XYZ file of C-alpha atoms in Angstrom:
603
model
C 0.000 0.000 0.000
C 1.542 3.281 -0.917
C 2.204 5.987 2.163
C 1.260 9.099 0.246
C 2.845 11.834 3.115
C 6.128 9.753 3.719
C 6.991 10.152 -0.606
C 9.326 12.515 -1.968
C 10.272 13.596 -5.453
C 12.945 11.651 -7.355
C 14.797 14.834 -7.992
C 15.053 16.176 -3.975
C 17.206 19.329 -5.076
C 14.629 21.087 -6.765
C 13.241 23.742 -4.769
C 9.818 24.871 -5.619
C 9.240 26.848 -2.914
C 11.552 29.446 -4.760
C 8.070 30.190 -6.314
C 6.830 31.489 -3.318
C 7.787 34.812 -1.051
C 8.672 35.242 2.751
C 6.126 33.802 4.731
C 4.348 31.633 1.982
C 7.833 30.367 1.627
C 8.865 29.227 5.509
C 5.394 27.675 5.740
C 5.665 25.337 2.966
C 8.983 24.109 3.991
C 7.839 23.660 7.624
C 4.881 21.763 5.767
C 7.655 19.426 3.616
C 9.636 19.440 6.670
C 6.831 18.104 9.124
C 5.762 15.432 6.331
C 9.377 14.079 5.612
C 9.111 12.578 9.490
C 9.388 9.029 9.146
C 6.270 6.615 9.805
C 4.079 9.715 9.940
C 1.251 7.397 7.921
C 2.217 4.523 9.306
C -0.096 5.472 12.253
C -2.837 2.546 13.465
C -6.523 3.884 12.560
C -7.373 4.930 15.991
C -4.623 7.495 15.349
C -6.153 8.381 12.079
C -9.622 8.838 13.788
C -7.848 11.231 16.349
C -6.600 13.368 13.403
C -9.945 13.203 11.762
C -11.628 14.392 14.925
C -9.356 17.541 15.786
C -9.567 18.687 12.094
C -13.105 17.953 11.772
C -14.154 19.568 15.091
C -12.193 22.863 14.352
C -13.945 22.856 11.140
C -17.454 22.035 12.472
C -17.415 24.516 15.542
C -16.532 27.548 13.118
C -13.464 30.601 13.662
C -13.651 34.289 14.760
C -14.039 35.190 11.776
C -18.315 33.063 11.995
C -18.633 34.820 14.962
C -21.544 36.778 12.919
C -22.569 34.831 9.987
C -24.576 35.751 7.098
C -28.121 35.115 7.404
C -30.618 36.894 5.130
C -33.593 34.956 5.879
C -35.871 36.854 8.793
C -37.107 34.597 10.608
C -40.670 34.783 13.042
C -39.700 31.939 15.519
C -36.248 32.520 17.076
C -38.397 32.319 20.338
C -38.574 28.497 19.838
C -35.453 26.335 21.005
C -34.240 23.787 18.655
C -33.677 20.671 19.803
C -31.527 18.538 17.450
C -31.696 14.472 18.205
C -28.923 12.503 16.019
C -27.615 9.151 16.896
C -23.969 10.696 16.582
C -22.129 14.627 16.661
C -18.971 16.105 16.210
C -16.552 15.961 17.766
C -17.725 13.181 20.567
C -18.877 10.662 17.850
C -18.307 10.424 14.484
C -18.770 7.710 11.695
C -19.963 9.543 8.567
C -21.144 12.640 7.220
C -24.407 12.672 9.568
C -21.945 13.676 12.273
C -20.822 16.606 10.976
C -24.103 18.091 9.597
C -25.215 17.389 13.123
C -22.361 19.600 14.599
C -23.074 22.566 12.271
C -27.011 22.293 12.958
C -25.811 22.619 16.647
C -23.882 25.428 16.000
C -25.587 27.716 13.322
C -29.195 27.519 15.112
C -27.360 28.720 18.263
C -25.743 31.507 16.319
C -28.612 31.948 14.341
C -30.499 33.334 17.811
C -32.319 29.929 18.882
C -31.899 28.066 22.339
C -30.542 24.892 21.061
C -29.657 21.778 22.330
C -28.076 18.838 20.811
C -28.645 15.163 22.062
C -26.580 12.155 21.265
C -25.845 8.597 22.938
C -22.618 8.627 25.122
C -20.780 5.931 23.449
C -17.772 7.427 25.727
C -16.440 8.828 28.888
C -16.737 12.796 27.398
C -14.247 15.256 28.892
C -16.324 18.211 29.623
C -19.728 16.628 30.292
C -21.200 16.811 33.583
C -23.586 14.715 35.286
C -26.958 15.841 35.648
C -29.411 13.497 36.573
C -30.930 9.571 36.047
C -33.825 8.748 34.389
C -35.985 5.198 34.272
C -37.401 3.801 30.901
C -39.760 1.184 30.686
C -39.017 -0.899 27.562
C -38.369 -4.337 26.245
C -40.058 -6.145 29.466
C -37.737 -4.093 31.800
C -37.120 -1.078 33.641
C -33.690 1.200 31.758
C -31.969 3.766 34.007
C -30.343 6.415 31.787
C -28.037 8.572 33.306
C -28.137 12.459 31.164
C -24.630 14.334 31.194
C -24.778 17.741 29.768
C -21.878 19.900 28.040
C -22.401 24.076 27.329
C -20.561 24.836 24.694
C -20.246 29.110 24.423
C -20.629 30.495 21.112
C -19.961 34.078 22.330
C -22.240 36.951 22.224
C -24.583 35.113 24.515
C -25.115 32.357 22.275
C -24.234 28.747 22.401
C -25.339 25.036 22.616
C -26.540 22.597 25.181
C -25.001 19.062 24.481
C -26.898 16.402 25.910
C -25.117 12.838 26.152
C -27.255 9.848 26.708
C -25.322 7.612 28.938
C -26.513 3.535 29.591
C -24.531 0.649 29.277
C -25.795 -0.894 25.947
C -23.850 2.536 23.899
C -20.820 1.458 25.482
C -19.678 -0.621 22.382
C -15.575 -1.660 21.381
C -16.451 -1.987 18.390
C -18.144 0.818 15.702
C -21.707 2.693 17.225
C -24.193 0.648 15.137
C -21.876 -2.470 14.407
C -19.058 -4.922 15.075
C -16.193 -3.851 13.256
C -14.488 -7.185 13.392
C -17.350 -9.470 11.375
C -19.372 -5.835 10.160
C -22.146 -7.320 11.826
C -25.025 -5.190 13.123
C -25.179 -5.212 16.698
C -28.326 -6.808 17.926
C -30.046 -5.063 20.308
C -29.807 -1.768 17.907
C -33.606 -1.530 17.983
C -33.788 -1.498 21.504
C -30.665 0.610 21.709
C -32.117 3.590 19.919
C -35.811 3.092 21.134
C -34.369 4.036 24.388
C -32.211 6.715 23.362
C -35.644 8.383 20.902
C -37.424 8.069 24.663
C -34.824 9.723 26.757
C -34.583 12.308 24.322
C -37.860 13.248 24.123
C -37.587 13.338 27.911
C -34.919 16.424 28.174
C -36.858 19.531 26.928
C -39.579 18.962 29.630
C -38.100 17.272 32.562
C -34.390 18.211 33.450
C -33.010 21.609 33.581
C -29.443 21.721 32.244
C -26.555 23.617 34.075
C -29.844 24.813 36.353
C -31.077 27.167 33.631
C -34.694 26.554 33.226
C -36.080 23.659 31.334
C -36.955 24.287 27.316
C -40.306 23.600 27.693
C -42.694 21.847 25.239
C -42.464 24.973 22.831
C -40.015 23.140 20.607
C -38.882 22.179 17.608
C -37.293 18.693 17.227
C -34.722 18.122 14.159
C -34.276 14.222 13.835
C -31.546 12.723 11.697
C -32.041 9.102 10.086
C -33.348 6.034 11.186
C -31.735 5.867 14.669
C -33.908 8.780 15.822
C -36.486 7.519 13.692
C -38.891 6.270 16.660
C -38.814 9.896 18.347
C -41.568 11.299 16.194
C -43.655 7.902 16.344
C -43.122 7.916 20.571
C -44.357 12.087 20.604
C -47.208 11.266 18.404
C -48.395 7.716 20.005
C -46.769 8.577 23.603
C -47.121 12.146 24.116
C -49.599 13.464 21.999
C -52.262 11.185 22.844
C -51.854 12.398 26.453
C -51.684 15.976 25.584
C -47.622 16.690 25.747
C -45.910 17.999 23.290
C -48.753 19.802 20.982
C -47.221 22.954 21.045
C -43.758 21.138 19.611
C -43.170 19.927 16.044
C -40.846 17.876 14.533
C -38.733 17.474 11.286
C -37.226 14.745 10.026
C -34.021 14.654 7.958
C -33.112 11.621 5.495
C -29.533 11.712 5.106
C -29.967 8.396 3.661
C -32.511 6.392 2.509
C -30.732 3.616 2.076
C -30.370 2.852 5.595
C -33.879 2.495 7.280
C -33.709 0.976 10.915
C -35.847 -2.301 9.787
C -36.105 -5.621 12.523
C -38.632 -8.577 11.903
C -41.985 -7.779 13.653
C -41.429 -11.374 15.509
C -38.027 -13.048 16.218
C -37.902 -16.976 15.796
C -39.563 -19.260 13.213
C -43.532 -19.955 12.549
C -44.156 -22.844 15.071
C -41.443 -21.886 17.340
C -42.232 -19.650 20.769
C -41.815 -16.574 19.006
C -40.879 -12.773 20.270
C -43.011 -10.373 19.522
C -40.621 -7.165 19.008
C -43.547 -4.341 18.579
C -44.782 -5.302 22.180
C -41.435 -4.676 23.504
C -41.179 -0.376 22.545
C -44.573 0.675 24.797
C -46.524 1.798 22.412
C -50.107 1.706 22.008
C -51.430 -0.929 19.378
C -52.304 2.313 17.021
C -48.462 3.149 16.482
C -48.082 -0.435 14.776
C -49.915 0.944 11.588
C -47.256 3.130 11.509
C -43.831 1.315 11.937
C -45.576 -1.982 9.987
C -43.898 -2.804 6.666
C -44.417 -6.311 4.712
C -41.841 -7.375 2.267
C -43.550 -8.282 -1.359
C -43.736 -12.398 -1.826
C -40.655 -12.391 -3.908
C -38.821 -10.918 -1.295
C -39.668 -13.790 1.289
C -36.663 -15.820 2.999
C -38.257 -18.848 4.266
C -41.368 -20.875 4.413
C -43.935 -19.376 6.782
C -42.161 -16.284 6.716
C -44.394 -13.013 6.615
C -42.228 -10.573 5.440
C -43.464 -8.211 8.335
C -41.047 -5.846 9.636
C -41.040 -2.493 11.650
C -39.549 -0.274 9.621
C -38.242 3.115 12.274
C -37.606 5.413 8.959
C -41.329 4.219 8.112
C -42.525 5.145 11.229
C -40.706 8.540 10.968
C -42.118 9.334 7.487
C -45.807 8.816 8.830
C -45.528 10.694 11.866
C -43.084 13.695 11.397
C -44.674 17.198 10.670
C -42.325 17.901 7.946
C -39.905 15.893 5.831
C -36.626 17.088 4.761
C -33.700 15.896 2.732
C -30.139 16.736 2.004
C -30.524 18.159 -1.832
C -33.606 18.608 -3.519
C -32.736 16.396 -6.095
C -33.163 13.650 -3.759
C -35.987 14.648 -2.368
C -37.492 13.903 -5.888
C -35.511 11.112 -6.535
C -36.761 9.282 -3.189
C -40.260 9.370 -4.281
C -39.428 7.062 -7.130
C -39.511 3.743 -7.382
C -35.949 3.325 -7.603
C -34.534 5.901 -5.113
C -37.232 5.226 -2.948
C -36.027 1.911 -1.388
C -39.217 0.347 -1.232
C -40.709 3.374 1.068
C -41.402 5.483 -2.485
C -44.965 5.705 -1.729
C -45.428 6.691 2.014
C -42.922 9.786 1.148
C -45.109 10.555 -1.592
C -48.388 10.244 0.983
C -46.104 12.951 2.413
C -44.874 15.124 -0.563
C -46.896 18.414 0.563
C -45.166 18.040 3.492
C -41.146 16.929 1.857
C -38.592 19.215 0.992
C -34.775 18.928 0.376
C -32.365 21.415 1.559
C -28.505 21.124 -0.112
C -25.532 20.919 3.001
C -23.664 23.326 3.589
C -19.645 23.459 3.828
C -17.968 24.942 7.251
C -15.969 28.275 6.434
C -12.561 26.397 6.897
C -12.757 25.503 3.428
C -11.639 28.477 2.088
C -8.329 28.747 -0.318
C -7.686 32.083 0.590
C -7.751 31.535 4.477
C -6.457 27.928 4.810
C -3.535 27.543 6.676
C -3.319 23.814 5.721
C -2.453 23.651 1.886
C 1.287 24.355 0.614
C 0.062 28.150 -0.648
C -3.497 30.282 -0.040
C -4.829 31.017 -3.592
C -8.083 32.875 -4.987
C -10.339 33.190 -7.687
C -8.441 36.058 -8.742
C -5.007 35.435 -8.321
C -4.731 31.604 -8.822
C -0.968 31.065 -8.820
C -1.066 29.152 -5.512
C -2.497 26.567 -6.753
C 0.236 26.269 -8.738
C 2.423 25.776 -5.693
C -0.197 23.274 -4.124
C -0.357 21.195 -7.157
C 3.080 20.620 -7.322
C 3.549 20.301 -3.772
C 1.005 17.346 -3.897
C 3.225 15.796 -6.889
C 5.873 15.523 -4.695
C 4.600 14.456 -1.362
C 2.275 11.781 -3.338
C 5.834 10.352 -5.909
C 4.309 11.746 -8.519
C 6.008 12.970 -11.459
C 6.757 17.209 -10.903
C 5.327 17.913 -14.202
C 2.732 21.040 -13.507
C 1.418 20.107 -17.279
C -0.110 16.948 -16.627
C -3.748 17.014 -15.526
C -3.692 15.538 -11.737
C -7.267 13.727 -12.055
C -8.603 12.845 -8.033
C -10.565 10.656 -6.372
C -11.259 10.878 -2.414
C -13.955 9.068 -1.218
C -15.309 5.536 0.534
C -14.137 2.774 -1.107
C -17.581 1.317 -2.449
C -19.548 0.541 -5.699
C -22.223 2.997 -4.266
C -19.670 5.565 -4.807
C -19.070 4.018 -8.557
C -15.034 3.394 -7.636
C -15.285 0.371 -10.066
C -16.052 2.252 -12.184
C -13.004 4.619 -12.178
C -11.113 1.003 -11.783
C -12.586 0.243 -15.431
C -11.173 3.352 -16.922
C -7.441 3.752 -15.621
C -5.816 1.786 -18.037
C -7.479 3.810 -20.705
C -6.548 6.458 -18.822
C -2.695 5.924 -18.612
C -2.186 3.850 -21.815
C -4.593 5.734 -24.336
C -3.703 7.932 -27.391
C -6.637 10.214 -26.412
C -5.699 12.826 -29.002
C -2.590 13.409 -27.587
C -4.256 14.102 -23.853
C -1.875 11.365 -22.374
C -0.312 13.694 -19.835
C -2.808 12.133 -17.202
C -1.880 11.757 -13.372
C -4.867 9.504 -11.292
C -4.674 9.578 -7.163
C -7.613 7.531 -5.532
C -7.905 7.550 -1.980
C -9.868 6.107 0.637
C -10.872 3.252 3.316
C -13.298 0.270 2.222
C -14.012 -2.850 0.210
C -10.932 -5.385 -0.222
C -11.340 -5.823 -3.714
C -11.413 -1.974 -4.527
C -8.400 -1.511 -2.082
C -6.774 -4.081 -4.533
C -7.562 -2.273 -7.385
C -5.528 0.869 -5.980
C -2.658 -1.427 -5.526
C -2.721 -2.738 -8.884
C -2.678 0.849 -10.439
C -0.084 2.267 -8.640
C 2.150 -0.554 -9.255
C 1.414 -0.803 -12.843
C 2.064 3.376 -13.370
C 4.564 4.138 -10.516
C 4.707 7.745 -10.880
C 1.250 8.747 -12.560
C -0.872 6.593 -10.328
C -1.145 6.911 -6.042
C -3.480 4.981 -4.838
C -3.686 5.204 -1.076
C -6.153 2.268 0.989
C -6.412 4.772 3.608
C -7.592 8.290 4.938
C -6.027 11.086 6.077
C -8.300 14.188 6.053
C -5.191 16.684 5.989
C -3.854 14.921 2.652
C -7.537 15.261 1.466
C -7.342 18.842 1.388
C -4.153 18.607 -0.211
C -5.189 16.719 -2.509
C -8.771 18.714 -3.189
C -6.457 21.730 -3.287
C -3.735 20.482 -5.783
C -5.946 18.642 -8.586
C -7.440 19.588 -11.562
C -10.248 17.278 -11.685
C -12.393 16.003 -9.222
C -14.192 12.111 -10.042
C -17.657 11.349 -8.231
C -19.433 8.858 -10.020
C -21.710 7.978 -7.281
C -24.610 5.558 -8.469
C -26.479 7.699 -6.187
C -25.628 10.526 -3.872
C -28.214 12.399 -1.216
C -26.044 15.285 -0.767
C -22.015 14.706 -1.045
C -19.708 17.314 0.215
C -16.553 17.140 -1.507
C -17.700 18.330 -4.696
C -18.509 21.581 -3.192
C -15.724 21.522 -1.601
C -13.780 20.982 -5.243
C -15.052 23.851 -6.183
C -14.103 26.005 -3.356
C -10.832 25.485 -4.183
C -10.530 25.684 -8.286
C -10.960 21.490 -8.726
C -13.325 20.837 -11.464
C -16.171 18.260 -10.148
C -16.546 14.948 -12.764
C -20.373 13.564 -11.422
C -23.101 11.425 -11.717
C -26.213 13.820 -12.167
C -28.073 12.628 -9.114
C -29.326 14.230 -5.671
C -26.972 16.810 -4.325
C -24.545 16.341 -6.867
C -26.640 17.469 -9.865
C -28.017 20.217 -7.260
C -24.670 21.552 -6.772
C -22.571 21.184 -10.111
C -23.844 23.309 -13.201
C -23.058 21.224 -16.096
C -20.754 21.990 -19.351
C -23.329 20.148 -21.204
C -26.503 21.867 -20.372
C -25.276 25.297 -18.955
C -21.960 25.929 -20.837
C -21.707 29.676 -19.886
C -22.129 29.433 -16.063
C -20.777 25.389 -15.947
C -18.907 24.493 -13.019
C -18.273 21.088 -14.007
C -19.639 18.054 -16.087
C -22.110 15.417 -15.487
C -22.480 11.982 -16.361
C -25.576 10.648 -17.762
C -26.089 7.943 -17.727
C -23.547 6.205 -15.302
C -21.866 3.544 -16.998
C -18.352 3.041 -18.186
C -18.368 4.315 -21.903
C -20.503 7.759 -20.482
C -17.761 8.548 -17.927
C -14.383 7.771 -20.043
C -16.689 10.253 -22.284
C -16.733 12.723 -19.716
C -13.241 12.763 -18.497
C -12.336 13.264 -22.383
C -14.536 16.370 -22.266
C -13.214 17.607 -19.591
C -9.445 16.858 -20.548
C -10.116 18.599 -24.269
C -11.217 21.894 -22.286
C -8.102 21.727 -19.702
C -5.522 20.702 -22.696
C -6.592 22.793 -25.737
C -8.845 25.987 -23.912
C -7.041 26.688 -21.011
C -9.121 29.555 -20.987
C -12.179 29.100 -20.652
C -10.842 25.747 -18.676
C -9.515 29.277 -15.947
C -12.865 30.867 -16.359
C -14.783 27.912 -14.935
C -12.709 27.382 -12.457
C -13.413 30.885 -11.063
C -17.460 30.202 -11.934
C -16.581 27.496 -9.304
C -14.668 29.034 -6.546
C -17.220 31.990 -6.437
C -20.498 29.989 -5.307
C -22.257 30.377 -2.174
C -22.075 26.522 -0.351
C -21.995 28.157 3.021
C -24.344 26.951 5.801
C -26.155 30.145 6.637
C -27.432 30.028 3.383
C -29.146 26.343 4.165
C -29.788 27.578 7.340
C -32.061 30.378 5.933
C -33.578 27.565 4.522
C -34.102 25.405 7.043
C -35.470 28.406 9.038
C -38.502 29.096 6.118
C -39.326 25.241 7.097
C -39.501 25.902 10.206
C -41.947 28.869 10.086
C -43.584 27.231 8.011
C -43.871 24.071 10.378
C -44.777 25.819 13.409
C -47.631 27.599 11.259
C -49.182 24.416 10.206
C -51.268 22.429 12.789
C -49.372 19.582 14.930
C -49.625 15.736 13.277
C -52.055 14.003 15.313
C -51.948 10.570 14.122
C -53.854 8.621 11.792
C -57.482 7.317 12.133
């Protein structure tokens, strides 16, 4: 497996820092400097995950320079805490994207003038959180104490966030938060993990004043993130509702995933065997099972006798949220098909008056022109720096130092969702092609995942030592250098809620290559449709043939109009991904949420 940071160029005397001045200078030689220490990327992956988490938190809690971000939406009810319910948040718990979003919900709402409050299980002893009080659950035939430690986390100005940790025994995992890393099986007693977290959340608003400030009240609004919170909006409607509680509150329910759904059999063991009846176990009345209650098509069957019957928590969340909201409004369409849908296409299109998606944001560290990271700050106007940061990442990666080839990235999970086997099928017609004399081609791929994919980096970089790195890893500094130092970006994702490095691409002069789905068609204007204002290309349709296509495109415009190759870049670096802007969105929702009346439940 290559190690990308410990590489250096085959000719060590040349000095390209020469192209920069003073300080530019001394900092990217005390960047070469720091990554010529031996074993640097030889560290284990709990290391890496402690580098992940200190860049990612700085990133996710936002600078000085946030300390008043741009919101132009007005909104009518900053009187209303938010309180934001997601089975994982930066920087205490992290295993994907849903983390992050979670952090900057936390901290935008706060800034934006709301109370807020964040709640997440305690899969750890958290430095910081403090005790507050114990709580008792009845579920799954038993009485649960929960113990609720609570974090303030100042924001300045006044303004600032309430973490909430969920502490009981069954979080406390060694291996990942929703699975075994050592046979990737799911744990399982997940359903009864996270219907006790969805009830001691709903718990905190009403019940337990944090820090001794006064409780939040029933007056709120509840932002739930996937199918691991997806039980909280069944529990208020079935649990709390029905009893009065809670009609003042709503609650909105993001898919960051549809793919993933929370779904357990509706009875454990086979027909004719004592069986366990799973619905019985979450307390909820016999109305809620309409709700959670989905049955698998014939086809779809296992075994003889078997029901297909399931409870399905995202169903359950769909039916009983007041508002459903998305990552990109492309897949907010796309999930009321047949095929993006996963099978729950029609009970988000029961819902579609009601559905809505709203593209990510990126933090404001991902700036060119402020980041202290890359080998030279550069800007839409003066783009010599990334220059510097292009050949700084041939040299740190072995590639060749040749700032005429066209340094083609990919940084990214390791998965056929994310259409890597598809790049696979195209490097040796990358590297070995004519291609009208476009054979000045450098590929780096990067990232963690599937053996077989991880092989297929190996092979390349073997087979073109010095135009290929592939690197069966992550490092998120090196993705920034590498984000920073390409000219064109690969996401070929068969499908794609949201995605964030594309807009991050952009931010920094890398040309996006994607699949025309959810958040990526939302966020890339395409050469093909929009050739005036493009930011990138897509690919329609996704298959091998369409993308080499594609990358020729894009490779004719870099080689023989450099141009107009320049003037897209800076259509790209200029866009607006911040996350005030889908705040300000978020925040119409949410007017427009509290306006409407509560759901009630069905009859």
């Amino acid at each position: 497996m290559a190690q990308p940071d410990m590489k250096m160029s085959a000719n060590p005397s040349m000095d390209f820092t020469s192209l920069l001045e003073g300080e530019d200078r001394d900092k990217v030689k005390e960047i070469l400097a720091e990554k010529a220490q031996p074993g640097e990327e030889k560290s284990s992956d709990c290391k890496m995950q402690k580098q992940m988490s200190r860049i990612s938190t700085e990133a996710s809690v936002g600078t000085e320079e946030e300390a008043n971000p741009c919101f132009q939406y007005e909104a009518v009810n900053l009187d209303v805490p938010v309180v934001i319910v997601a089975s994982e948040i930066h920087p205490w718990s992290k295993s994907g994207g849903l983390a992050i979003v979670a952090g900057q919900y936390a901290y935008n709402f706060a800034v934006r003038g709301h109370r807020t409050m964040a709640i997440a299980p305690m899969y750890d002893d958290y430095e910081g959180a403090f005790y507050q009080c114990t709580k008792s659950f009845e579920i799954f035939g038993a009485h649960h104490e929960v113990r609720y430690f609570h974090h303030y986390q100042s924001y300045g100005d006044g303004k600032g966030c309430d973490y909430v940790f969920v502490d009981h025994p069954s979080f406390r995992r060694p291996g990942g938060l929703y699975h075994n890393l050592s046979d990737n099986q799911e744990y399982s007693d997940n359903l009864f993990r996270f219907a006790l977290f969805s009830l001691a959340a709903l718990e905190v608003p009403v019940a337990i004043e944090l820090g001794g400030a006064p409780c939040y009240g029933g007056r709120v609004m509840f932002v739930a993130n996937d199918w691991q919170t997806g039980l909280l909006p069944v529990y208020m409607v079935h649990r709390h509702r029905a009893f009065g509680n809670y009609n003042e509150a709503r609650c909105m329910y993001v898919i960051h995933n549809l793919g993933y759904q929370g779904c357990y059999p509706l009875r454990l063991g086979l027909p004719g065997t004592k069986q366990f009846d799973n619905f019985a176990q979450l307390g909820l009345p016999f109305a809620a099972l309409g709700d959670l209650l989905y049955q698998y098509p014939l086809h779809e069957r296992t075994f003889p006798g078997d029901t297909g019957e399931t409870l399905n928590l995202t169903k359950g969340a769909i039916q009983c949220c007041d508002r459903l909201l998305t990552v990109s409004p492309t897949y907010a369409e796309e999930i009321r098909s047949a095929e993006g849908g996963f099978r729950l296409h029609d009970f988000v299109n029961a819902k579609s008056y009601f559905l809505a998606g709203i593209l990510n944001g990126i933090d404001a560290s991902w700036d060119p022109v402020t980041d202290d990271t890359i080998a030279s700050k550069f800007s839409s106007e003066k783009l010599s720096g990334k220059k510097v940061c292009k050949r700084f990442l041939q040299r740190k990666l072995g590639l060749q130092e040749d700032e005429d080839a066209c340094i083609i990235s990919f940084v990214g999970r390791l998965t056929d969702q994310k259409g890597v086997d598809l790049i696979g099928a195209c490097v040796h017609w990358l590297m070995e092609d004519h291609k009208d004399g476009m054979s000045n081609v450098q590929l780096i791929m990067m990232g963690n995942g599937e053996e077989h994919l991880g092989n297929m980096l190996r092979w390349a970089e073997s087979s073109w030592k010095g135009r290929v790195c592939g690197y069966w890893g992550f490092n998120p500094h090196t993705e920034r250098e590498i984000i920073a130092g390409s000219d064109l970006f690969l996401m070929p994702s068969r499908y794609e809620p949201c995605g964030i490095p594309q807009m991050c691409a952009m931010k920094y002069g890398t040309i996006p290559l994607v699949h025309a789905t959810g958040g990526l068609k939302d966020s890339v204007r395409s050469f093909y449709t929009e050739p005036e204002t493009a930011t990138g290309f897509h690919v329609w349709p996704l298959n091998e043939d369409s993308l080499k296509k594609v990358i020729f495109d894009a490779m004719s415009i870099y080689f023989k109009q450099p141009e107009e190759f320049q003037k897209m870049i800076e259509r790209a670096m200029v866009q607006d991904f911040s996350w005030p802007r889908a705040i300000d969105d978020y925040e119409r929702h949410f007017d427009w949420t509290m306006a409407d009346p509560p759901f009630w439940g069905r009859p």
